[in-house]
Each structure stands twice: as C-alpha cells, then as structure tokens.
C-alpha cells in the first residue's frame, strides 16, 4: 500500500508537472504567436521601408542622371563657347590687321593729297604770277589781232 501511495503521489506529481508543462507550452505558444505577429509587423515595416528606400534610390539615380546630363551639357556649352571665343580672337586679329593696313593706306593717301595740294598751290601761284605779268604788259589792240589772224589765213591759202 505504501508503494501504491507512493506511485499515486508520483502520478499526481507527474500530472501536476504535465499540467504546468502544458500551461507553459500554451504560454510559450501564445508568446511565440505574439512574437511571430510582432515579427511579421516588423518585417512588413522593414519591407515597406526597403521599398521606400528603393524608391528613394531610384529617385537619387534619376537625379544623378539628370545632374550628369546637365554637367555634360555645360561641358559642351563651355567647349562651344571656347570655340566661339577662339573664332572671335581670330576675327579680332584679322580686324586689327585690316585696321593697320587701312591706316597705312590712309596715311599714304594723306601724303599724296599733301603733295598734290602743294603742287596745285605752286601751279596757282605760277598762274597768278603769269596773270600779274600779263596785266602789267601792254595789251595788243583787238584790231591788230584780227589783222594778224587774216594775214595768217592768207599765208595759209598761198
């Protein structure tokens, strides 16, 4: 009977332990379900953040591509401006050469003009002197000149 009592006590202890074990198992399952739910929410949140991060990465890539395109365009604009500036410098050099040539030609024309002007002034002075000399000499009579012309015509006929 002591042994039965002892076995009953053991059985009772084991039943009690089994009940406690089941209760702990249920608590663990509930905790696991709760943690699983929390994990699912966290995973969902992380997935959402990851998708948002991917969208931001795409936006950054698009922005980076736009910036690269802008930089490329600006580099081309700078190259074109450089070519245009070089062309302007060439045109400027040509204009300076033409200007120098024109100034030389203008100086040459000015000197020619001065020479011609001085020659004309000399000719004018000579003509005035001849006019003054002619005025101071006695003038032949107009009848005498007519007679002289008729004599010349008569000699020409003969």
PDB file of N, CA and C in Angstrom, residues 142-155:
ATOM      1  N   UNK A 142      42.753 144.906-130.304  1.00  0.00           N
ATOM      2  CA  UNK A 142      41.964 143.813-130.850  1.00  0.00           C
ATOM      3  C   UNK A 142      41.936 143.881-132.383  1.00  0.00           C
ATOM      4  N   UNK A 143      41.995 145.088-132.955  1.00  0.00           N
ATOM      5  CA  UNK A 143      42.025 145.209-134.419  1.00  0.00           C
ATOM      6  C   UNK A 143      43.335 144.644-134.948  1.00  0.00           C
ATOM      7  N   UNK A 144      44.415 144.877-134.215  1.00  0.00           N
ATOM      8  CA  UNK A 144      45.712 144.359-134.620  1.00  0.00           C
ATOM      9  C   UNK A 144      45.678 142.831-134.624  1.00  0.00           C
ATOM     10  N   UNK A 145      45.029 142.235-133.627  1.00  0.00           N
ATOM     11  CA  UNK A 145      44.946 140.776-133.546  1.00  0.00           C
ATOM     12  C   UNK A 145      44.123 140.226-134.716  1.00  0.00           C
ATOM     13  N   UNK A 146      43.030 140.897-135.044  1.00  0.00           N
ATOM     14  CA  UNK A 146      42.214 140.454-136.165  1.00  0.00           C
ATOM     15  C   UNK A 146      43.007 140.514-137.463  1.00  0.00           C
ATOM     16  N   UNK A 147      43.755 141.562-137.623  1.00  0.00           N
ATOM     17  CA  UNK A 147      44.571 141.735-138.820  1.00  0.00           C
ATOM     18  C   UNK A 147      45.635 140.654-138.887  1.00  0.00           C
ATOM     19  N   UNK A 148      46.194 140.334-137.784  1.00  0.00           N
ATOM     20  CA  UNK A 148      47.223 139.302-137.710  1.00  0.00           C
ATOM     21  C   UNK A 148      46.618 137.948-138.106  1.00  0.00           C
ATOM     22  N   UNK A 149      45.404 137.658-137.649  1.00  0.00           N
ATOM     23  CA  UNK A 149      44.720 136.406-137.988  1.00  0.00           C
ATOM     24  C   UNK A 149      44.451 136.353-139.500  1.00  0.00           C
ATOM     25  N   UNK A 150      44.045 137.473-140.062  1.00  0.00           N
ATOM     26  CA  UNK A 150      43.730 137.481-141.502  1.00  0.00           C
ATOM     27  C   UNK A 150      44.999 137.261-142.300  1.00  0.00           C
ATOM     28  N   UNK A 151      46.090 137.800-141.878  1.00  0.00           N
ATOM     29  CA  UNK A 151      47.383 137.615-142.571  1.00  0.00           C
ATOM     30  C   UNK A 151      47.750 136.131-142.505  1.00  0.00           C
ATOM     31  N   UNK A 152      47.557 135.537-141.341  1.00  0.00           N
ATOM     32  CA  UNK A 152      47.897 134.126-141.161  1.00  0.00           C
ATOM     33  C   UNK A 152      47.021 133.263-142.078  1.00  0.00           C
ATOM     34  N   UNK A 153      45.750 133.624-142.196  1.00  0.00           N
ATOM     35  CA  UNK A 153      44.849 132.861-143.065  1.00  0.00           C
ATOM     36  C   UNK A 153      45.278 133.017-144.529  1.00  0.00           C
ATOM     37  N   UNK A 154      45.648 134.221-144.889  1.00  0.00           N
ATOM     38  CA  UNK A 154      46.062 134.498-146.252  1.00  0.00           C
ATOM     39  C   UNK A 154      47.337 133.718-146.573  1.00  0.00           C
ATOM     40  N   UNK A 155      48.255 133.679-145.643  1.00  0.00           N
ATOM     41  CA  UNK A 155      49.519 132.931-145.883  1.00  0.00           C
ATOM     42  C   UNK A 155      49.203 131.458-145.989  1.00  0.00           C
TER      43      UNK A 155
END
